[in-house]
Amino acid sequence: MTIAAPRRRWVKKNLFGGVWSSLVTIGLGLAIGYVAFVLIRFLATADFTILRRNLALFMVGSFPRPELWRVAVAVLILAVAAGVAGGLINASARLRAHQAGLPVPAPPGPRSLVNGFRRYWPLALLIAVCLLLTETVTPTILVLGAIGILVASSWALARLPYSRWSWSLVVALPFVAYLVLSSSGLGWDKWGGFMLNIFLTVAGILFAFPIGLSLALGRRSSLPIVRTFSVAYIELFRGVPLITLLLLGVFALRLFLPSQLNPSSVTRILVAITIFEAAYIAEVIRGGLQSLPTGQVEAASSLGLSTWKTTRLIVLPQALRATIPAMVGQFISLFKDTTLVAAVGLSDMLNTSSIATSQPEFNARGLARITLPFVALAFWAGSYTMSREARRLERRLGIGER
Amino acid sequence: MTDPKSQPMIQLEKVDKFFGSFQALRDIDLVVGRTEVVVVIGPSGSGKSTLIRCINRLEKHDAGRVIVDGIELTDDVRNIQDVRKETGMVFQQFNLFPHLSVLDNVTLAPRQVRRMGKDESEKLAMKMLTRVRIPEQARKFPGQLSGGQQQRVAIARSLAMQPKIMLFDEPTSALDPEMIKEVLETMEELAATGMTMIVVTHEMGFARAVADRVVFMADGQIVEVGTPEHFFTNPEEERTKLFLSQIL
Ligand SMILES: Nc1ncnc2c1ncn2[C@@H]1O[C@H](COP(=O)(O)OP(=O)(O)OP(=O)(O)O)[C@@H](O)[C@H]1O
Ligand SMILES: [Mg+2]
């Protein structure tokens, strides 16, 4: 009883501090209770057969079923890459602490497994839900294997002597995964489901980022042609809805290309996304560039650094750091916007939902109320993880900021 | 032996500078000799910053000639780089690089511009940080230092390029009074080593103690040049008298 007293005081002070605050607390409490009730009733009574039958469709679209092992191998390879990256980040942080004469943190131990689950709980939730919906045991083995590999490689890399060259593994492994997935004619054109959304997001960012960066720098160039081109590009593509560009990509890109080149529809969509995203990334980076005090460039110039070195070593590290929140916001909206490809007939995860609900077995039974929340959960888990990671990164980079 | 101060290090000949239609520098003639310390004073907006920024091409002069250690500043980027390698600059706002540690701030230019190795540049940096009396702060970030410490890091950062000339633009104006002294002492020690210096400052004590000559500017022009004794005992121009009466 005595232990509960401070808690009671907290409740009284923060939840029932006055008439209004009490009313708000009661009102919101009732609303939350109602939503929880509806949710539990839904989970208890709904029939998830449509998800169980179509789980593979949601995840990888119409990727040939006998070739699914490729997806499994790719997942395992990506797990190695993630583990290596995690281990290297840890090792380099410990090396830096050591060099700076600060207390060196311990390498990852059993506790970091718990921390990992807490850090990535939205993803863990999504994976758990997917595993509950599986009909065979193979996916569970795959997930456990992937986690095991991830943990093992991160522990190993954190303990091996740190070398910058190890980062090349992190770059190379995704390519290996891609080769495994796409060899024997299963290029990204055959991809679908959540895999396609993830691919379009990652590839879109990777292609658009350097272009956007060049445009942002081009906008400040001393050469009038470069400046005009950059401004024209940015203002043109920022003013056009993505869906218009996607439709143009599907139906009109051919007009601009030599006739021998006949890119597949996913490629055309990727081009459209890259063009669009580059303009937005350029604007985000411009904001970061503008936030930099002019004294920084003057100090670098007065030391004799060339324009290019000043940009690379002084301007960009600070400007890009300042853009992290906006940049991640941009990436999250791209991730969600990849569902627009459903409108041009690609079978991404959202489109898969309509494909599943129109199967003869499930047709006209209003099952979108089952499939759409699942799609929403997948996108929420991805987006929320990105924003959590961004906030973490911001906090970490905050050290030494003035 | 000839007096080094009679050999010119910095020569400004009939320099004009415009910002749009506004003339910030008018017909500036000034020669600074080797190892000489020149203090520039004058009311706000008189063109003091613009003057010293023309010497390392942070501002481009519109007419006249600027010659630094025999190199004339033209549009040729190589000339500009050569002058900047020899000329350090310290700013009112320090302008340290906040994303780099103190040590990296100091080693950056020797490594990137002088192509010095890591170990050598760090040894040099520690030497410079010792000279400004803060070697123990090397691993910190600028944001973790006091204003006076930051300004001394900025001085060490410039010195690491082993310049022949140091330009100071109101180096103590952004500092709390108790930190001004430590920075002025550092500058005084630097002057004693024979560094050629141009210092824009309102610290008349420093001018009196360290300067070989004082330059008084107003409205983009040099109004009066003379030794500190001349300035503080019997200035000739009315404007100088008025200005000195306001700040002393
Ligand atoms: N980039 C610029 N664009 C336009 N006008 C400028 C610019 N820089 C300086 N000026 C103008 O030129 C004049 C001289 O400026 P400068 O900064 O050299 O003065 P100052 O003597 O250093 O003054 P303070 O003591 O306030 O620093 C001022 O009137 C200022 O408004
Ligand atoms: Mg000034």
XYZ file of C-alpha atoms and ligand atoms in Angstrom:
682
model
C 0.000 0.000 0.000
C 2.755 2.389 0.914
C 4.552 1.633 -2.362
C 1.460 2.483 -4.349
C 1.153 5.938 -2.803
C 3.592 7.763 -5.099
C 1.986 6.150 -8.108
C -1.423 7.248 -6.919
C -0.101 10.740 -6.468
C 1.300 10.651 -10.036
C -2.076 9.526 -11.393
C -3.894 12.234 -9.475
C -1.505 14.953 -10.560
C -1.179 14.024 -14.230
C -4.495 12.453 -15.111
C -7.010 14.003 -12.723
C -5.415 17.351 -11.947
C -8.612 19.311 -12.535
C -12.135 19.075 -13.959
C -11.005 19.417 -17.573
C -8.066 17.127 -17.271
C -10.279 14.509 -15.608
C -12.863 14.792 -18.384
C -10.172 14.446 -21.053
C -8.690 11.451 -19.268
C -12.074 9.753 -18.967
C -13.039 10.582 -22.548
C -9.789 9.343 -24.040
C -9.835 6.328 -21.728
C -13.294 5.351 -23.008
C -12.187 5.832 -26.615
C -9.085 3.713 -26.131
C -11.105 1.040 -24.360
C -13.623 0.963 -27.195
C -10.933 0.657 -29.871
C -9.241 -2.105 -27.901
C -12.553 -3.921 -27.591
C -13.242 -3.690 -31.330
C -9.715 -4.821 -32.108
C -9.864 -7.822 -29.815
C -13.277 -8.828 -31.139
C -11.897 -8.538 -34.678
C -8.850 -10.647 -33.911
C -10.928 -13.241 -32.061
C -13.726 -13.661 -34.588
C -12.206 -12.865 -37.982
C -11.303 -15.678 -40.349
C -7.731 -15.175 -41.555
C -7.802 -17.983 -44.113
C -7.365 -15.521 -46.969
C -4.076 -14.341 -45.454
C -2.913 -17.878 -44.681
C -3.568 -19.024 -48.254
C -1.992 -15.949 -49.831
C 0.881 -15.131 -47.519
C 3.459 -15.843 -50.226
C 1.458 -13.733 -52.674
C 1.523 -10.799 -50.235
C 5.228 -11.170 -49.641
C 6.644 -11.924 -53.102
C 3.746 -11.638 -55.574
C 3.754 -14.162 -58.370
C 7.419 -15.108 -57.963
C 7.510 -18.749 -59.176
C 6.811 -20.979 -56.185
C 9.487 -23.615 -57.035
C 12.022 -20.785 -56.974
C 11.085 -19.483 -53.527
C 14.322 -20.878 -52.139
C 16.012 -17.962 -53.871
C 14.078 -15.555 -51.688
C 15.102 -17.550 -48.627
C 18.780 -17.499 -49.594
C 18.582 -13.766 -50.367
C 17.065 -13.123 -46.947
C 19.874 -15.068 -45.283
C 22.520 -13.143 -47.241
C 20.911 -9.838 -46.309
C 20.892 -11.010 -42.682
C 24.658 -11.476 -42.918
C 25.005 -7.987 -44.409
C 22.904 -6.452 -41.634
C 24.835 -8.343 -38.991
C 28.187 -7.306 -40.436
C 27.040 -3.668 -40.588
C 25.870 -3.778 -36.971
C 29.103 -5.396 -35.822
C 31.221 -2.891 -37.713
C 29.333 0.094 -36.295
C 29.942 -1.320 -32.830
C 33.601 -2.063 -33.489
C 34.310 1.380 -34.940
C 32.535 3.124 -32.057
C 34.654 1.167 -29.582
C 37.810 1.934 -31.552
C 36.984 5.655 -31.555
C 36.257 5.629 -27.835
C 39.560 3.852 -27.279
C 41.498 6.402 -29.350
C 39.808 9.303 -27.606
C 40.712 7.809 -24.239
C 37.037 7.522 -23.288
C 35.589 4.465 -21.523
C 35.225 1.741 -24.160
C 31.758 0.138 -24.218
C 31.536 -3.656 -24.064
C 31.037 -5.572 -27.299
C 27.513 -6.911 -27.845
C 26.522 -9.626 -25.385
C 23.313 -11.485 -24.558
C 21.703 -8.256 -23.398
C 22.032 -6.689 -26.823
C 19.698 -9.374 -28.174
C 16.992 -8.075 -25.855
C 17.888 -4.506 -26.801
C 17.675 -5.464 -30.463
C 14.120 -6.728 -30.048
C 13.153 -3.581 -28.191
C 14.772 -1.413 -30.816
C 13.080 -3.187 -33.718
C 9.828 -4.204 -32.024
C 7.593 -2.953 -34.869
C 9.424 -5.226 -37.315
C 9.416 -8.060 -34.803
C 5.654 -7.635 -34.449
C 5.169 -7.797 -38.226
C 7.346 -10.891 -38.518
C 5.538 -12.566 -35.638
C 2.164 -11.876 -37.261
C 3.426 -13.301 -40.556
C 4.747 -16.409 -38.849
C 1.385 -16.923 -37.116
C -0.186 -16.931 -40.568
C 2.124 -19.537 -42.091
C 0.863 -22.966 -43.044
C 4.240 -24.706 -43.007
C 7.174 -24.559 -40.641
C 9.707 -23.496 -43.297
C 9.255 -19.724 -42.885
C 9.745 -20.005 -39.123
C 12.979 -21.909 -39.644
C 14.051 -19.270 -42.163
C 13.340 -16.390 -39.765
C 15.097 -18.099 -36.865
C 18.025 -18.901 -39.148
C 18.207 -15.313 -40.347
C 18.168 -13.956 -36.787
C 20.824 -16.478 -35.788
C 23.052 -15.495 -38.704
C 22.516 -11.809 -38.042
C 23.432 -12.142 -34.382
C 26.410 -14.392 -35.075
C 27.893 -12.152 -37.769
C 27.429 -8.995 -35.731
C 29.062 -10.557 -32.666
C 31.925 -11.848 -34.755
C 32.561 -8.552 -36.561
C 32.368 -6.585 -33.318
C 35.169 -8.720 -31.900
C 37.452 -8.972 -34.935
C 40.006 -6.176 -35.404
C 38.245 -3.287 -37.102
C 39.080 -2.585 -40.715
C 37.366 -0.071 -42.928
C 37.570 -2.508 -45.816
C 35.069 -4.799 -44.124
C 32.421 -2.295 -45.160
C 32.845 -3.518 -48.723
C 31.139 -6.725 -47.534
C 28.092 -4.714 -46.520
C 27.976 -3.221 -50.018
C 28.746 -6.434 -51.872
C 26.387 -8.815 -50.090
C 23.151 -7.129 -51.240
C 24.415 -7.485 -54.811
C 25.000 -11.177 -54.213
C 21.472 -11.415 -52.809
C 20.181 -9.654 -55.888
C 22.051 -12.053 -58.180
C 20.654 -15.061 -56.349
C 17.149 -13.648 -56.643
C 17.338 -12.593 -60.247
C 19.428 -15.259 -61.957
C 17.743 -17.647 -64.398
C 15.504 -14.915 -65.724
C 13.777 -13.885 -62.511
C 14.785 -10.218 -62.766
C 12.879 -7.585 -60.842
C 10.164 -7.647 -63.457
C 8.967 -10.882 -61.922
C 8.935 -9.506 -58.416
C 5.818 -8.541 -56.555
C 4.224 -8.171 -53.167
C 5.972 -6.527 -50.246
C 9.308 -7.451 -51.821
C 8.512 -5.135 -54.725
C 7.603 -2.241 -52.414
C 10.835 -2.666 -50.493
C 12.848 -2.974 -53.692
C 11.315 0.143 -55.250
C 11.962 2.109 -52.064
C 15.578 1.037 -51.644
C 16.473 1.264 -55.328
C 14.573 4.549 -55.656
C 16.584 6.050 -52.788
C 19.891 4.675 -54.046
C 19.378 6.048 -57.554
C 17.681 9.305 -56.595
C 20.048 10.347 -53.816
C 23.138 11.053 -55.947
C 21.017 12.787 -58.575
C 19.253 14.883 -55.943
C 22.575 15.764 -54.338
C 24.005 16.875 -57.685
C 20.907 18.954 -58.365
C 21.091 20.616 -54.962
C 24.745 21.485 -55.509
C 24.032 22.443 -59.116
C 21.478 24.914 -57.900
C 24.293 26.808 -56.163
C 26.781 26.423 -58.993
C 28.534 29.456 -60.417
C 27.804 28.198 -63.937
C 24.495 29.663 -65.144
C 23.637 26.663 -67.357
C 24.048 24.189 -64.513
C 22.042 26.423 -62.206
C 19.220 26.908 -64.688
C 19.044 23.218 -65.491
C 18.914 22.266 -61.809
C 16.221 24.767 -60.951
C 14.177 23.812 -64.010
C 14.432 20.106 -63.214
C 13.492 20.522 -59.579
C 10.581 22.846 -60.193
C 9.273 20.782 -63.094
C 9.174 17.423 -61.346
C 8.141 18.731 -57.967
C 5.067 20.202 -59.580
C 3.844 16.922 -61.055
C 2.007 14.263 -59.009
C 3.917 10.984 -58.757
C 1.010 9.037 -60.171
C 1.196 11.124 -63.352
C 4.860 10.307 -63.703
C 4.160 6.627 -63.102
C 1.534 6.607 -65.828
C 3.875 8.505 -68.126
C 6.612 6.025 -67.284
C 4.427 3.116 -68.284
C 2.806 4.607 -71.363
C 5.107 7.319 -72.658
C 8.698 6.570 -71.640
C 9.040 4.515 -74.806
C 8.591 7.648 -76.892
C 11.804 9.103 -75.490
C 13.942 6.002 -75.856
C 15.489 4.314 -78.889
C 13.223 1.531 -80.075
C 15.720 -1.283 -79.347
C 15.557 -0.374 -75.688
C 12.326 -1.692 -74.343
C 12.562 -1.550 -70.594
C 10.246 -3.692 -68.534
C 7.421 -2.061 -66.658
C 9.130 -2.294 -63.258
C 12.186 -0.624 -64.747
C 10.071 2.126 -66.202
C 8.366 2.640 -62.867
C 11.752 2.767 -61.179
C 12.894 5.439 -63.620
C 9.770 7.476 -62.921
C 10.212 7.127 -59.157
C 13.884 8.104 -59.388
C 13.145 11.189 -61.472
C 10.453 12.281 -59.045
C 12.324 11.476 -55.870
C 15.530 13.219 -57.021
C 13.684 16.537 -57.215
C 12.390 16.186 -53.653
C 15.712 15.028 -52.269
C 17.351 18.033 -53.934
C 14.970 20.347 -52.120
C 15.570 18.612 -48.796
C 19.338 18.937 -49.240
C 18.964 22.562 -50.264
C 17.350 23.215 -46.908
C 20.357 21.686 -45.190
C 22.782 23.688 -47.296
C 20.979 26.909 -46.456
C 21.106 26.190 -42.749
C 24.901 26.217 -42.818
C 26.449 29.496 -41.602
C 28.550 31.182 -44.322
C 31.435 31.380 -41.859
C 32.005 27.650 -42.273
C 32.822 27.991 -45.957
C 34.872 31.128 -45.318
C 36.928 29.367 -42.650
C 37.578 26.423 -44.965
C 38.521 28.700 -47.881
C 40.814 30.776 -45.682
C 42.675 27.566 -44.800
C 43.301 26.958 -48.482
C 40.803 24.141 -49.024
C 39.548 23.956 -52.593
C 35.871 24.465 -53.340
C 35.378 20.760 -53.869
C 37.127 19.769 -50.642
C 35.211 22.415 -48.742
C 31.975 20.986 -50.101
C 32.919 17.391 -49.386
C 34.527 17.784 -45.966
C 32.816 20.802 -44.420
C 29.561 21.625 -46.156
C 28.006 18.247 -46.920
C 28.695 16.448 -43.628
C 26.968 19.256 -41.746
C 24.242 19.938 -44.278
C 23.295 16.273 -44.666
C 23.223 15.801 -40.912
C 20.829 18.706 -40.642
C 18.545 17.093 -43.224
C 18.150 13.711 -41.536
C 14.618 14.317 -40.216
C 13.337 15.744 -43.495
C 15.184 13.125 -45.535
C 13.731 10.231 -43.578
C 10.300 11.803 -43.860
C 10.865 11.818 -47.602
C 11.944 8.167 -47.595
C 8.900 7.181 -45.567
C 6.568 8.874 -47.991
C 8.351 7.186 -50.887
C 7.908 3.832 -49.151
C 4.180 4.422 -48.825
C 3.948 5.946 -52.316
C 5.309 2.771 -53.867
C 1.766 1.424 -53.417
C 0.766 3.798 -56.212
C 2.264 1.318 -58.665
C -0.916 -0.682 -58.106
C -2.580 1.965 -60.276
C -0.384 1.043 -63.222
C -0.956 -2.666 -62.843
C 2.101 -3.883 -60.952
C 1.299 -6.438 -58.277
C 2.810 -4.780 -55.249
C 1.516 -5.600 -51.785
C -1.509 -3.312 -51.996
C -2.524 -4.680 -55.372
C -2.046 -8.187 -53.999
C -4.817 -7.423 -51.574
C -7.272 -6.891 -54.464
C -5.903 -9.918 -56.291
C -6.512 -12.074 -53.216
C -10.004 -10.767 -52.559
C -11.035 -11.481 -56.138
C -9.931 -15.097 -56.067
C -13.002 -17.359 -56.651
C -12.699 -18.798 -53.151
C -12.753 -15.402 -51.428
C -14.632 -13.296 -53.960
C -17.344 -10.854 -52.858
C -17.107 -11.646 -49.165
C -15.860 -8.219 -48.097
C -12.512 -9.690 -47.130
C -10.682 -6.424 -47.767
C -11.401 -5.745 -44.079
C -8.995 -8.632 -43.393
C -6.359 -7.989 -46.040
C -6.063 -4.217 -45.836
C -5.219 -4.086 -42.100
C -2.471 -6.597 -42.816
C -1.091 -4.391 -45.604
C -1.356 -1.398 -43.287
C 0.534 -3.252 -40.550
C 3.374 -4.067 -42.943
C 3.782 -0.458 -44.083
C 3.392 0.900 -40.580
C 6.098 -1.439 -39.276
C 8.495 -0.314 -42.006
C 7.740 3.403 -41.711
C 7.801 3.481 -37.931
C 11.114 1.609 -37.868
C 12.617 4.152 -40.250
C 11.493 7.082 -38.135
C 12.707 5.439 -34.910
C 16.093 4.733 -36.447
C 16.304 8.299 -37.750
C 15.636 9.724 -34.303
C 18.276 7.430 -32.847
C 20.788 8.545 -35.455
C 19.981 12.196 -34.785
C 20.558 11.725 -31.079
C 23.863 9.988 -31.676
C 25.105 12.596 -34.118
C 23.987 15.276 -31.690
C 27.213 14.769 -29.739
C 29.650 17.586 -30.414
C 27.010 19.712 -32.095
C 27.160 23.356 -31.119
C 71.331 43.727 -41.805
C 68.224 45.413 -43.165
C 65.163 45.654 -40.962
C 62.675 42.943 -42.075
C 59.905 45.445 -41.500
C 61.172 47.390 -44.485
C 60.522 44.440 -46.799
C 56.893 44.434 -47.917
C 54.760 41.385 -47.056
C 51.366 42.779 -47.982
C 50.881 45.555 -50.531
C 47.556 47.208 -51.257
C 47.604 49.730 -54.097
C 44.622 51.936 -54.860
C 42.181 49.208 -53.875
C 38.462 49.816 -54.426
C 35.664 47.496 -53.420
C 31.982 47.836 -54.258
C 28.935 45.977 -52.969
C 26.532 46.765 -55.772
C 26.643 50.534 -56.030
C 27.883 50.955 -52.443
C 31.601 51.617 -52.201
C 33.003 49.765 -49.188
C 36.692 50.491 -49.873
C 37.971 53.656 -51.509
C 41.478 54.073 -52.834
C 43.206 52.024 -50.145
C 47.015 52.214 -50.094
C 48.764 50.207 -47.409
C 52.052 48.332 -47.184
C 52.645 45.950 -44.312
C 56.240 44.868 -43.747
C 57.529 41.467 -42.725
C 56.999 40.715 -38.994
C 55.003 43.917 -38.669
C 51.849 44.040 -36.521
C 49.200 46.446 -37.786
C 46.042 47.155 -35.825
C 43.030 48.449 -37.756
C 40.438 50.496 -35.921
C 37.417 52.457 -37.027
C 33.676 52.813 -36.573
C 31.265 50.036 -37.514
C 30.740 49.781 -41.247
C 33.960 51.612 -42.065
C 35.275 48.670 -44.125
C 37.754 47.064 -41.688
C 36.514 43.518 -42.303
C 36.247 44.117 -46.018
C 39.850 45.336 -46.059
C 41.357 42.247 -44.487
C 39.015 39.919 -46.372
C 40.405 41.318 -49.621
C 43.854 40.153 -48.560
C 42.913 36.446 -48.678
C 40.275 36.828 -51.365
C 37.235 36.145 -49.234
C 36.214 39.335 -51.027
C 37.315 40.156 -54.548
C 38.590 43.711 -54.966
C 37.202 45.640 -57.914
C 40.138 47.922 -58.696
C 43.771 48.362 -57.705
C 46.258 45.644 -56.778
C 46.635 43.287 -53.844
C 50.048 41.629 -53.588
C 50.769 39.143 -50.810
C 54.355 37.945 -50.347
C 55.056 38.730 -53.980
C 51.953 36.953 -55.302
C 49.397 39.224 -56.934
C 45.780 38.220 -56.370
C 44.078 37.779 -59.724
C 41.250 35.584 -60.939
C 43.777 32.768 -61.229
C 42.658 30.146 -58.726
C 46.226 28.924 -58.183
C 47.347 32.356 -57.032
C 44.409 32.548 -54.664
C 45.221 29.115 -53.220
C 48.885 30.051 -52.835
C 47.998 33.202 -50.920
C 45.513 31.362 -48.713
C 48.101 28.740 -47.830
C 50.316 31.503 -46.470
C 47.596 33.502 -44.787
C 45.730 32.407 -41.682
C 42.493 34.071 -40.651
C 40.735 34.214 -37.298
C 37.089 35.232 -37.204
C 34.919 36.945 -34.661
C 32.600 33.901 -34.582
C 35.489 31.365 -34.403
C 33.977 29.331 -37.268
C 35.336 26.043 -35.985
C 33.986 22.981 -37.769
C 31.468 21.629 -35.254
C 31.337 18.116 -36.747
C 35.076 17.566 -36.275
C 37.011 17.097 -33.052
C 39.438 19.815 -32.001
C 42.317 17.701 -33.276
C 40.623 17.097 -36.626
C 39.860 20.808 -36.942
C 43.567 21.506 -36.660
C 44.867 18.630 -38.805
C 42.331 19.104 -41.610
C 44.161 21.725 -43.660
C 47.695 20.331 -43.220
C 46.435 16.962 -44.423
C 44.158 18.131 -47.209
C 46.141 21.107 -48.477
C 49.730 20.319 -47.504
C 49.207 16.564 -48.030
C 50.796 15.776 -44.692
C 50.492 12.262 -43.231
C 48.243 11.449 -40.288
C 50.949 11.048 -37.664
C 52.943 14.049 -38.746
C 49.869 16.275 -38.897
C 48.747 15.156 -35.444
C 52.149 15.873 -34.000
C 52.043 19.320 -35.580
C 48.502 19.884 -34.314
C 49.470 18.966 -30.762
C 52.382 21.368 -31.002
C 50.054 24.169 -32.058
C 47.481 23.303 -29.404
C 50.260 23.354 -26.818
C 51.298 26.749 -28.096
C 47.793 28.112 -27.455
C 47.812 26.180 -24.142
C 44.955 23.738 -24.648
C 46.555 20.420 -25.688
C 44.317 18.587 -23.212
C 41.193 19.556 -25.197
C 42.314 17.827 -28.416
C 39.723 15.030 -28.326
C 36.763 17.214 -27.482
C 34.352 18.759 -29.941
C 34.175 22.541 -30.403
C 30.716 22.677 -28.838
C 32.186 21.386 -25.573
C 34.653 24.269 -25.187
C 34.331 27.793 -23.811
C 34.434 30.730 -26.207
C 38.004 31.598 -25.292
C 39.120 28.006 -25.792
C 37.311 27.866 -29.136
C 39.034 31.000 -30.334
C 42.411 29.589 -29.310
C 41.635 26.399 -31.240
C 40.822 28.609 -34.230
C 44.217 30.273 -33.874
C 45.924 26.874 -33.624
C 44.007 25.711 -36.687
C 45.370 28.618 -38.707
C 48.877 28.235 -37.315
C 48.978 24.574 -38.326
C 49.209 25.725 -41.928
C 52.411 27.495 -40.879
C 51.317 30.767 -42.438
C 53.511 33.803 -42.879
C 50.618 36.156 -42.223
C 47.774 36.092 -39.708
C 44.623 38.156 -40.168
C 42.373 38.707 -37.155
C 38.850 40.102 -37.531
C 37.679 41.239 -34.106
C 38.847 37.993 -32.475
C 37.671 38.960 -28.987
C 34.388 40.726 -29.742
C 32.243 37.642 -29.196
C 33.949 36.712 -25.938
C 33.045 37.277 -22.311
C 35.440 39.720 -20.602
C 37.238 37.051 -18.580
C 38.134 35.157 -21.775
C 39.353 38.140 -23.738
C 42.631 38.204 -21.858
C 43.627 34.615 -22.655
C 43.089 35.192 -26.376
C 44.935 38.519 -26.389
C 47.852 36.904 -24.587
C 47.999 34.182 -27.211
C 48.052 36.815 -29.938
C 50.727 38.785 -28.144
C 52.933 35.688 -27.917
C 52.362 35.106 -31.601
C 53.430 38.648 -32.440
C 56.599 38.099 -30.416
C 57.541 35.170 -32.678
C 57.785 37.544 -35.640
C 54.479 36.756 -37.309
C 53.162 39.374 -39.714
C 49.738 40.313 -38.390
C 46.818 42.554 -39.253
C 44.386 42.790 -36.376
C 40.993 44.444 -36.474
C 40.118 45.096 -32.847
C 38.641 47.518 -30.363
C 41.151 46.441 -27.698
C 43.209 49.615 -27.398
C 45.415 48.070 -24.713
C 46.499 45.436 -27.212
C 47.103 48.080 -29.885
C 49.238 50.131 -27.521
C 51.292 47.151 -26.346
C 51.742 45.114 -29.508
C 51.111 47.171 -32.635
C 53.902 48.632 -34.721
C 51.355 50.806 -36.486
C 47.702 51.654 -36.100
C 45.415 52.306 -39.071
C 42.258 54.331 -38.575
C 39.511 53.810 -41.158
C 36.253 55.632 -41.795
C 33.780 55.391 -44.676
C 35.919 52.917 -46.597
C 39.018 55.086 -46.484
C 42.217 55.080 -44.490
C 42.062 58.320 -42.551
C 45.240 58.138 -40.543
C 48.207 55.777 -40.065
C 50.769 56.034 -37.318
C 52.518 54.495 -34.346
C 50.442 53.775 -31.240
C 52.127 56.648 -29.372
C 51.195 59.003 -32.172
C 47.594 57.822 -32.078
C 47.038 57.878 -28.383
C 48.918 61.090 -27.657
C 48.388 63.458 -30.566
C 46.223 62.216 -33.444
C 46.054 64.703 -36.291
C 42.688 64.168 -37.944
C 39.470 65.434 -36.383
C 37.677 62.145 -37.152
C 40.356 60.165 -35.373
C 40.112 62.382 -32.304
C 36.334 62.048 -32.273
C 36.480 58.265 -32.627
C 39.137 57.823 -29.966
C 37.267 60.076 -27.567
C 34.234 57.824 -27.996
C 35.948 54.520 -27.309
C 38.656 55.384 -24.800
N 28.393 41.102 -48.555
C 28.039 42.413 -48.487
N 27.060 42.893 -49.258
C 26.699 44.205 -49.189
N 27.256 45.090 -48.381
C 28.254 44.686 -47.576
C 28.690 43.315 -47.575
N 29.687 43.180 -46.683
C 29.858 44.411 -46.132
N 29.001 45.305 -46.672
C 28.927 46.738 -46.350
O 30.217 47.283 -46.493
C 30.476 48.184 -45.440
C 31.751 47.794 -44.738
O 31.548 46.575 -44.079
P 32.618 45.905 -43.115
O 32.050 44.626 -42.666
O 33.911 45.869 -43.799
O 32.658 46.961 -41.922
P 33.468 46.864 -40.568
O 34.313 48.060 -40.517
O 34.119 45.530 -40.454
O 32.318 47.011 -39.508
P 32.124 46.265 -38.093
O 32.974 46.985 -37.116
O 30.662 46.446 -37.817
O 32.509 44.837 -38.301
C 29.267 48.186 -44.532
O 28.493 49.308 -44.804
C 28.528 46.950 -44.912
O 27.148 47.140 -44.786
Mg 33.802 43.774 -39.278
